[in-house]
Amino acid sequence: MTKVTNRVDSLNKLISPRVDINRPIYNWHSFKHSYSKGLVDNLISEFDLKRGSWVLDPFCGGGTSLLACKEAGINSTGFDILPFSVFLSSVKTRDYNVDQLITEKKKFSTNKRISINIPALTNIPIAKKAFSPSIRAELIKIKQRIEEIEDINIRDFYNLGLLNILESVSNTSKSGGFLRIVNRKIRPEKVRIAFDNRIESMISDVHLFNNSFKWKSVRTSAKHSDARKLTTTRKYNAIITSPPYPNRHDYSRIYSLEMLFDFVASNDELKQIRYETLRSHVEARKKYEAADYIQPKTLSKLVEKVKTNGVNNPQVIGMLEGYFEDMYLAIKEMAEKLDDKGKIALVISNVRFSGINIPVDEILSEIGEQVELKAKAIWVARYRGNSSQQMKEYKREPSRESIVVWEK
């Protein structure tokens, strides 16, 4: 099994997106389940990637890898099973003409009759809890005006501005792995103000980016695909990514407000996406067979210990076993898309269930060897505290967040 490297303090802050909270474009949406531009820059240097290299991110999330690679003059492709993530990554990495964005903003008006229909706002239960009728009406007015924009890139830019304010004008809050109900009592007139301010800030970011961007041609794209069965034939020089952690966080719930406005029309559609995601949460279902997968003995022993200690949800056992089976398929895909001597950096966190620590980084490193990847290192970036329930029952024992490194 791969030896765990001592803690690398320089990676501590870089493993979180918080350091980019004021960084233009990177902060266009609060995608909490990500890492920083600095981490990608660090890995680009560590892997000795040059101008014109190709990087793959099969779990592109908020698009950080893609945007950082673009700034470094490196081509990149991102994939994600969550439609919102593909949209977010695409909008953040596109080229924009500031004058066109400003012209559209000057024409912007919402003083029209509401005619647009967004089925998900009435078909999905969380919508009624999230938005009061008056707030919903204001959001739909803005959405209607956005849909009248002819240029699809500008339309998407404005749509992201709208999606960005949803949480702040709703009765919800992203908290850890959940979308919690809160009571904000937002006045309807605040919706348009928040939207205008966000668009103005985004346009300013584009201006700053355009003035500093020095590369003439960099190819960047984000596409909808499952990491367990990637739709690309290209070979990549490196892979920089972070899959969902096996911590029961369900992104289709966390980002359900965003999904309501553009990506699903019914609760059934949202559920189907939930069922098809990686088995990092208990509602995901088996989608693909992994005929050649061999469950690591370490995992088998730990699962038995979790069973012995007992879990508050019996589906956790299936989730844990299914997660590593799914990750075998994802890692196998990565290995197949990697060029000779190519490198992979995978950001992951260990987890605890029923007081049992699951060394996700070590287990995944071993699984990589099943698909003929050479395990090079496990860099420990920081330690995360376990849940309040775990601390109450089993005392505090933080789990490490690491970067698993392979070479083909």
Short mmCIF file of C-alpha atoms in Angstrom, two decimals:
data_model
loop_
_atom_site.label_atom_id
_atom_site.label_comp_id
_atom_site.label_asym_id
_atom_site.label_seq_id
_atom_site.Cartn_x
_atom_site.Cartn_y
_atom_site.Cartn_z
CA MET A 1 0.00 0.00 0.00
CA THR A 2 1.21 3.53 -0.81
CA LYS A 3 3.06 5.25 1.99
CA VAL A 4 1.29 8.31 3.35
CA THR A 5 3.53 11.35 3.09
CA ASN A 6 3.79 13.61 6.13
CA ARG A 7 1.53 16.61 6.20
CA VAL A 8 2.35 19.16 3.49
CA ASP A 9 1.56 22.46 5.20
CA SER A 10 1.80 24.46 1.96
CA LEU A 11 -1.31 22.66 0.72
CA ASN A 12 -3.42 23.36 3.82
CA LYS A 13 -5.23 26.47 2.58
CA LEU A 14 -5.05 25.49 -1.09
CA ILE A 15 -7.23 22.42 -0.57
CA SER A 16 -10.26 24.67 0.04
CA PRO A 17 -11.96 27.15 -2.34
CA ARG A 18 -12.24 29.72 0.46
CA VAL A 19 -9.00 31.44 -0.52
CA ASP A 20 -10.65 32.30 -3.87
CA ILE A 21 -13.66 34.00 -2.31
CA ASN A 22 -12.53 37.39 -3.65
CA ARG A 23 -10.83 36.12 -6.80
CA PRO A 24 -12.56 37.33 -10.01
CA ILE A 25 -14.54 34.66 -11.91
CA TYR A 26 -13.57 31.90 -9.48
CA ASN A 27 -16.12 33.43 -7.08
CA TRP A 28 -18.96 33.59 -9.61
CA HIS A 29 -20.78 30.92 -7.67
CA SER A 30 -20.35 29.49 -4.21
CA PHE A 31 -19.40 25.95 -5.18
CA LYS A 32 -18.22 24.84 -1.76
CA HIS A 33 -17.16 21.33 -2.74
CA SER A 34 -14.00 22.28 -4.58
CA TYR A 35 -10.39 23.42 -4.16
CA SER A 36 -8.45 26.56 -5.05
CA LYS A 37 -6.73 27.94 -8.13
CA GLY A 38 -3.51 27.84 -6.09
CA LEU A 39 -3.73 24.07 -5.75
CA VAL A 40 -4.08 23.66 -9.52
CA ASP A 41 -1.15 26.04 -10.10
CA ASN A 42 0.89 24.00 -7.64
CA LEU A 43 0.07 20.74 -9.44
CA ILE A 44 0.75 22.24 -12.87
CA SER A 45 4.23 23.09 -11.62
CA GLU A 46 4.70 19.75 -9.85
CA PHE A 47 3.72 17.82 -13.00
CA ASP A 48 5.87 20.10 -15.19
CA LEU A 49 2.98 20.87 -17.53
CA LYS A 50 3.79 23.21 -20.38
CA ARG A 51 1.89 25.59 -22.64
CA GLY A 52 -0.29 23.47 -24.91
CA SER A 53 -0.51 20.47 -22.56
CA TRP A 54 -3.89 18.83 -22.03
CA VAL A 55 -5.51 18.35 -18.61
CA LEU A 56 -8.63 16.31 -17.84
CA ASP A 57 -11.02 16.86 -14.92
CA PRO A 58 -13.70 14.12 -14.91
CA PHE A 59 -15.44 15.65 -11.85
CA CYS A 60 -15.21 19.30 -12.91
CA GLY A 61 -17.67 20.66 -10.29
CA GLY A 62 -17.18 24.43 -10.16
CA GLY A 63 -14.65 24.54 -13.00
CA THR A 64 -11.59 25.51 -10.95
CA SER A 65 -9.21 23.14 -12.74
CA LEU A 66 -10.40 24.33 -16.14
CA LEU A 67 -10.17 28.04 -15.38
CA ALA A 68 -6.76 27.76 -13.72
CA CYS A 69 -5.45 25.75 -16.68
CA LYS A 70 -6.82 28.35 -19.10
CA GLU A 71 -4.97 31.08 -17.23
CA ALA A 72 -1.77 29.01 -17.46
CA GLY A 73 -2.15 28.51 -21.21
CA ILE A 74 -3.00 24.81 -20.80
CA ASN A 75 -5.83 23.12 -22.70
CA SER A 76 -8.40 21.28 -20.62
CA THR A 77 -11.59 19.25 -20.76
CA GLY A 78 -14.02 18.86 -17.88
CA PHE A 79 -16.86 16.41 -17.43
CA ASP A 80 -19.56 16.13 -14.80
CA ILE A 81 -22.77 14.17 -14.30
CA LEU A 82 -24.50 17.17 -12.68
CA PRO A 83 -25.85 19.47 -15.44
CA PHE A 84 -25.44 22.54 -13.27
CA SER A 85 -21.72 21.84 -12.83
CA VAL A 86 -21.24 21.58 -16.59
CA PHE A 87 -23.08 24.88 -17.07
CA LEU A 88 -21.13 26.62 -14.29
CA SER A 89 -17.77 25.40 -15.59
CA SER A 90 -18.66 26.42 -19.16
CA VAL A 91 -19.78 29.94 -18.26
CA LYS A 92 -16.73 30.60 -16.08
CA THR A 93 -14.26 29.55 -18.79
CA ARG A 94 -15.76 31.24 -21.85
CA ASP A 95 -14.43 34.38 -23.54
CA TYR A 96 -16.62 37.49 -23.32
CA ASN A 97 -16.73 40.91 -24.92
CA VAL A 98 -17.21 43.45 -22.14
CA ASP A 99 -18.89 45.98 -24.41
CA GLN A 100 -21.52 43.43 -25.43
CA LEU A 101 -22.21 42.54 -21.80
CA ILE A 102 -22.58 46.21 -20.87
CA THR A 103 -24.86 46.88 -23.86
CA GLU A 104 -27.15 44.07 -22.77
CA LYS A 105 -27.20 45.36 -19.21
CA LYS A 106 -28.30 48.81 -20.41
CA LYS A 107 -31.22 47.22 -22.30
CA PHE A 108 -32.22 45.08 -19.38
CA SER A 109 -35.77 45.56 -18.13
CA THR A 110 -38.24 43.40 -16.23
CA ASN A 111 -41.30 45.60 -16.64
CA LYS A 112 -43.14 43.01 -18.70
CA ARG A 113 -45.95 40.57 -18.19
CA ILE A 114 -44.85 37.24 -16.66
CA SER A 115 -45.32 34.52 -19.27
CA ILE A 116 -42.40 32.13 -18.86
CA ASN A 117 -43.19 28.73 -17.38
CA ILE A 118 -40.70 26.98 -15.08
CA PRO A 119 -42.39 23.67 -14.19
CA ALA A 120 -39.80 22.72 -11.59
CA LEU A 121 -40.75 25.72 -9.45
CA THR A 122 -44.13 24.13 -8.82
CA ASN A 123 -43.30 20.43 -9.22
CA ILE A 124 -40.39 20.12 -6.80
CA PRO A 125 -41.28 20.37 -3.09
CA ILE A 126 -38.20 22.36 -2.03
CA ALA A 127 -39.26 25.24 -4.31
CA LYS A 128 -42.31 26.07 -2.20
CA LYS A 129 -40.22 26.13 0.96
CA ALA A 130 -37.39 28.06 -0.62
CA PHE A 131 -39.24 30.99 -2.20
CA SER A 132 -42.20 33.03 -1.09
CA PRO A 133 -44.73 33.81 -3.88
CA SER A 134 -43.50 37.40 -4.18
CA ILE A 135 -39.83 36.37 -4.42
CA ARG A 136 -40.68 33.68 -6.94
CA ALA A 137 -42.50 36.25 -9.09
CA GLU A 138 -39.49 38.59 -9.08
CA LEU A 139 -37.12 35.77 -10.03
CA ILE A 140 -39.38 34.70 -12.90
CA LYS A 141 -39.50 38.29 -14.21
CA ILE A 142 -35.72 38.33 -14.40
CA LYS A 143 -35.62 34.87 -15.92
CA GLN A 144 -38.09 35.90 -18.61
CA ARG A 145 -35.97 38.86 -19.61
CA ILE A 146 -32.81 36.74 -19.70
CA GLU A 147 -34.46 34.22 -22.04
CA GLU A 148 -35.04 37.04 -24.55
CA ILE A 149 -31.28 37.57 -24.97
CA GLU A 150 -30.37 36.25 -28.45
CA ASP A 151 -26.67 35.50 -27.95
CA ILE A 152 -26.52 32.20 -26.05
CA ASN A 153 -23.19 32.98 -24.39
CA ILE A 154 -24.46 36.30 -23.05
CA ARG A 155 -27.73 34.64 -22.06
CA ASP A 156 -25.82 32.00 -20.10
CA PHE A 157 -23.72 34.71 -18.45
CA TYR A 158 -26.87 36.44 -17.19
CA ASN A 159 -28.45 33.14 -16.20
CA LEU A 160 -25.47 32.39 -13.99
CA GLY A 161 -25.88 35.82 -12.41
CA LEU A 162 -29.45 34.86 -11.54
CA LEU A 163 -28.49 31.43 -10.21
CA ASN A 164 -25.83 33.06 -8.08
CA ILE A 165 -28.34 35.08 -6.06
CA LEU A 166 -30.88 32.29 -5.50
CA GLU A 167 -29.62 31.17 -2.11
CA SER A 168 -29.33 34.73 -0.79
CA VAL A 169 -32.98 35.54 -1.61
CA SER A 170 -34.35 32.15 -0.57
CA ASN A 171 -35.25 30.54 2.73
CA THR A 172 -32.41 28.03 2.35
CA SER A 173 -28.76 27.76 3.28
CA LYS A 174 -26.10 25.37 2.01
CA SER A 175 -24.72 23.81 5.16
CA GLY A 176 -22.23 20.98 4.82
CA GLY A 177 -23.94 18.29 2.81
CA PHE A 178 -27.45 19.67 3.17
CA LEU A 179 -29.73 22.45 1.98
CA ARG A 180 -31.24 23.70 5.21
CA ILE A 181 -34.43 25.71 5.62
CA VAL A 182 -33.97 29.14 7.22
CA ASN A 183 -36.16 32.24 7.50
CA ARG A 184 -34.66 35.26 5.77
CA LYS A 185 -37.75 37.45 5.18
CA ILE A 186 -36.35 39.02 2.01
CA ARG A 187 -38.31 41.94 0.53
CA PRO A 188 -39.18 41.45 -3.19
CA GLU A 189 -37.41 44.65 -4.28
CA LYS A 190 -34.12 43.24 -2.98
CA VAL A 191 -34.12 40.54 -5.69
CA ARG A 192 -33.53 42.94 -8.59
CA ILE A 193 -30.93 44.87 -6.58
CA ALA A 194 -29.02 41.68 -5.80
CA PHE A 195 -29.16 40.59 -9.43
CA ASP A 196 -27.98 43.96 -10.79
CA ASN A 197 -25.11 44.07 -8.32
CA ARG A 198 -24.04 40.57 -9.22
CA ILE A 199 -24.06 41.21 -12.97
CA GLU A 200 -22.12 44.44 -12.50
CA SER A 201 -19.50 42.58 -10.45
CA MET A 202 -19.26 39.80 -13.04
CA ILE A 203 -18.76 42.27 -15.88
CA SER A 204 -16.01 43.95 -13.88
CA ASP A 205 -14.37 40.54 -13.42
CA VAL A 206 -14.43 39.91 -17.18
CA HIS A 207 -12.78 43.28 -17.76
CA LEU A 208 -9.99 42.41 -15.31
CA PHE A 209 -9.54 38.94 -16.79
CA ASN A 210 -9.40 40.18 -20.39
CA ASN A 211 -6.77 42.77 -19.51
CA SER A 212 -4.52 40.19 -17.83
CA PHE A 213 -5.05 37.17 -20.11
CA LYS A 214 -1.93 36.70 -22.27
CA TRP A 215 -2.61 33.59 -24.35
CA LYS A 216 -3.93 33.80 -27.91
CA SER A 217 -5.47 30.34 -28.10
CA VAL A 218 -6.37 27.97 -25.27
CA ARG A 219 -8.94 25.23 -25.72
CA THR A 220 -11.29 24.74 -22.77
CA SER A 221 -14.58 22.88 -22.58
CA ALA A 222 -16.98 21.32 -20.10
CA LYS A 223 -19.32 18.51 -21.12
CA HIS A 224 -21.97 16.32 -19.59
CA SER A 225 -20.64 12.82 -18.99
CA ASP A 226 -20.32 10.17 -16.30
CA ALA A 227 -16.78 9.76 -14.94
CA ARG A 228 -17.34 5.99 -14.95
CA LYS A 229 -17.85 6.06 -18.73
CA LEU A 230 -16.21 9.13 -20.23
CA THR A 231 -17.18 10.32 -23.71
CA THR A 232 -13.74 11.28 -24.98
CA THR A 233 -11.04 9.58 -27.04
CA ARG A 234 -8.32 12.14 -26.33
CA LYS A 235 -5.18 11.24 -24.39
CA TYR A 236 -4.28 13.69 -21.61
CA ASN A 237 -0.95 14.71 -20.11
CA ALA A 238 -2.43 15.01 -16.64
CA ILE A 239 -5.64 14.64 -14.64
CA ILE A 240 -6.44 17.04 -11.80
CA THR A 241 -9.72 16.32 -10.08
CA SER A 242 -11.68 15.68 -6.91
CA PRO A 243 -14.51 13.13 -6.85
CA PRO A 244 -17.36 13.33 -4.34
CA TYR A 245 -16.23 12.11 -0.94
CA PRO A 246 -18.07 9.08 0.54
CA ASN A 247 -19.61 11.30 3.22
CA ARG A 248 -23.30 11.09 2.22
CA HIS A 249 -23.29 14.56 0.63
CA ASP A 250 -25.76 14.61 -2.26
CA TYR A 251 -24.97 17.38 -4.75
CA SER A 252 -28.35 17.04 -6.46
CA ARG A 253 -29.90 18.20 -3.17
CA ILE A 254 -27.28 20.79 -2.25
CA TYR A 255 -27.61 22.49 -5.63
CA SER A 256 -31.30 21.75 -6.13
CA LEU A 257 -32.29 25.44 -6.32
CA GLU A 258 -29.93 25.97 -9.23
CA MET A 259 -31.25 22.81 -10.87
CA LEU A 260 -34.85 24.07 -10.61
CA PHE A 261 -34.31 27.05 -12.88
CA ASP A 262 -32.65 25.50 -15.89
CA PHE A 263 -31.85 21.83 -15.71
CA VAL A 264 -34.86 19.79 -14.58
CA ALA A 265 -38.59 20.09 -15.19
CA SER A 266 -39.88 17.75 -12.51
CA ASN A 267 -39.06 16.06 -9.24
CA ASP A 268 -38.74 12.77 -11.13
CA GLU A 269 -35.97 14.22 -13.30
CA LEU A 270 -34.12 15.47 -10.25
CA LYS A 271 -34.47 12.07 -8.57
CA GLN A 272 -33.16 10.30 -11.64
CA ILE A 273 -30.00 12.41 -11.58
CA ARG A 274 -29.69 11.62 -7.86
CA TYR A 275 -29.98 7.89 -8.49
CA GLU A 276 -27.35 7.95 -11.25
CA THR A 277 -24.63 9.86 -9.42
CA LEU A 278 -21.55 8.24 -7.92
CA ARG A 279 -22.48 6.15 -4.88
CA SER A 280 -21.12 8.67 -2.37
CA HIS A 281 -24.54 9.03 -0.74
CA VAL A 282 -27.22 6.53 0.23
CA GLU A 283 -29.77 7.36 -2.48
CA ALA A 284 -27.45 6.68 -5.42
CA ARG A 285 -27.99 3.34 -7.13
CA LYS A 286 -25.73 0.90 -8.92
CA LYS A 287 -25.44 1.90 -12.55
CA TYR A 288 -22.53 -0.06 -14.03
CA GLU A 289 -21.01 -3.48 -13.51
CA ALA A 290 -17.33 -3.61 -12.50
CA ALA A 291 -16.47 -7.16 -13.56
CA ASP A 292 -12.72 -6.92 -12.92
CA TYR A 293 -12.91 -5.07 -9.61
CA ILE A 294 -11.41 -6.76 -6.57
CA GLN A 295 -12.51 -5.27 -3.26
CA PRO A 296 -9.35 -4.45 -1.24
CA LYS A 297 -8.98 -6.58 1.87
CA THR A 298 -8.48 -3.44 3.96
CA LEU A 299 -11.91 -2.20 2.93
CA SER A 300 -13.56 -5.57 3.58
CA LYS A 301 -12.21 -5.65 7.15
CA LEU A 302 -13.25 -2.07 7.87
CA VAL A 303 -16.76 -2.63 6.52
CA GLU A 304 -17.14 -5.58 8.89
CA LYS A 305 -16.07 -3.36 11.81
CA VAL A 306 -18.63 -0.73 10.84
CA LYS A 307 -21.29 -3.43 10.70
CA THR A 308 -20.26 -4.68 14.14
CA ASN A 309 -20.44 -1.19 15.66
CA GLY A 310 -23.76 -0.54 13.96
CA VAL A 311 -24.89 2.39 11.81
CA ASN A 312 -27.94 4.63 12.07
CA ASN A 313 -28.73 3.93 8.42
CA PRO A 314 -28.10 0.39 7.13
CA GLN A 315 -27.72 1.78 3.59
CA VAL A 316 -24.35 3.24 4.61
CA ILE A 317 -22.73 -0.18 4.22
CA GLY A 318 -23.92 -0.51 0.63
CA MET A 319 -22.87 3.06 -0.04
CA LEU A 320 -19.33 2.44 1.19
CA GLU A 321 -18.86 -0.73 -0.84
CA GLY A 322 -20.57 0.80 -3.88
CA TYR A 323 -18.46 3.95 -3.68
CA PHE A 324 -15.18 2.11 -4.10
CA GLU A 325 -16.61 -0.05 -6.85
CA ASP A 326 -17.72 3.10 -8.71
CA MET A 327 -14.35 4.74 -8.09
CA TYR A 328 -12.63 1.68 -9.57
CA LEU A 329 -14.56 2.34 -12.78
CA ALA A 330 -13.73 6.07 -12.68
CA ILE A 331 -10.03 5.45 -12.04
CA LYS A 332 -9.97 2.85 -14.81
CA GLU A 333 -11.41 5.46 -17.19
CA MET A 334 -8.78 7.97 -16.07
CA ALA A 335 -5.99 5.47 -16.69
CA GLU A 336 -7.29 4.78 -20.19
CA LYS A 337 -7.45 8.50 -21.04
CA LEU A 338 -3.96 9.23 -19.70
CA ASP A 339 -0.96 9.58 -21.98
CA ASP A 340 2.20 7.54 -21.37
CA LYS A 341 4.00 8.90 -18.29
CA GLY A 342 0.94 11.05 -17.55
CA LYS A 343 0.12 11.89 -13.94
CA ILE A 344 -3.04 12.02 -11.86
CA ALA A 345 -3.74 14.13 -8.77
CA LEU A 346 -6.94 13.18 -6.97
CA VAL A 347 -8.13 15.25 -4.00
CA ILE A 348 -10.00 13.12 -1.48
CA SER A 349 -10.93 12.96 2.19
CA ASN A 350 -11.02 10.06 4.60
CA VAL A 351 -14.29 9.48 6.48
CA ARG A 352 -15.53 7.95 9.71
CA PHE A 353 -18.60 5.81 10.28
CA SER A 354 -19.53 4.30 13.65
CA GLY A 355 -16.17 5.42 15.01
CA ILE A 356 -14.25 3.54 12.31
CA ASN A 357 -11.85 5.57 10.20
CA ILE A 358 -11.96 4.67 6.51
CA PRO A 359 -8.61 5.57 4.85
CA VAL A 360 -10.17 6.48 1.51
CA ASP A 361 -6.88 7.81 0.15
CA GLU A 362 -4.97 4.57 0.82
CA ILE A 363 -7.77 2.36 -0.49
CA LEU A 364 -8.12 4.38 -3.71
CA SER A 365 -4.36 4.36 -4.16
CA GLU A 366 -4.45 0.57 -4.00
CA ILE A 367 -7.39 0.42 -6.40
CA GLY A 368 -5.37 2.50 -8.88
CA GLU A 369 -2.79 -0.25 -8.95
CA GLN A 370 -5.53 -2.65 -10.12
CA VAL A 371 -5.72 -0.66 -13.37
CA GLU A 372 -1.91 -0.55 -13.70
CA LEU A 373 -1.34 2.95 -12.37
CA LYS A 374 1.85 3.47 -10.40
CA ALA A 375 1.10 4.86 -6.95
CA LYS A 376 3.58 7.69 -6.36
CA ALA A 377 2.47 9.44 -3.18
CA ILE A 378 -0.29 10.49 -0.81
CA TRP A 379 0.20 14.10 0.25
CA VAL A 380 -1.68 15.03 3.41
CA ALA A 381 -3.05 18.57 3.05
CA ARG A 382 -5.04 19.00 6.28
CA TYR A 383 -7.20 17.26 8.86
CA ARG A 384 -10.97 17.63 9.03
CA GLY A 385 -13.05 17.21 12.18
CA ASN A 386 -15.60 14.43 12.26
CA SER A 387 -19.33 15.18 12.58
CA SER A 388 -20.83 16.37 15.85
CA GLN A 389 -22.63 13.03 16.20
CA GLN A 390 -19.39 11.11 15.67
CA MET A 391 -17.58 13.33 18.22
CA LYS A 392 -20.31 12.83 20.79
CA GLU A 393 -20.22 9.05 20.51
CA TYR A 394 -16.61 8.34 19.58
CA LYS A 395 -14.69 11.50 20.61
CA ARG A 396 -12.76 13.75 18.29
CA GLU A 397 -10.53 11.98 15.79
CA PRO A 398 -10.03 14.11 12.66
CA SER A 399 -9.76 12.53 9.23
CA ARG A 400 -7.12 13.65 6.77
CA GLU A 401 -7.80 15.31 3.44
CA SER A 402 -5.18 14.24 0.93
CA ILE A 403 -3.99 14.25 -2.65
CA VAL A 404 -3.42 10.81 -4.15
CA VAL A 405 -0.84 10.86 -6.93
CA TRP A 406 -0.42 8.22 -9.63
CA GLU A 407 1.67 7.93 -12.76
CA LYS A 408 0.94 5.80 -15.79
#
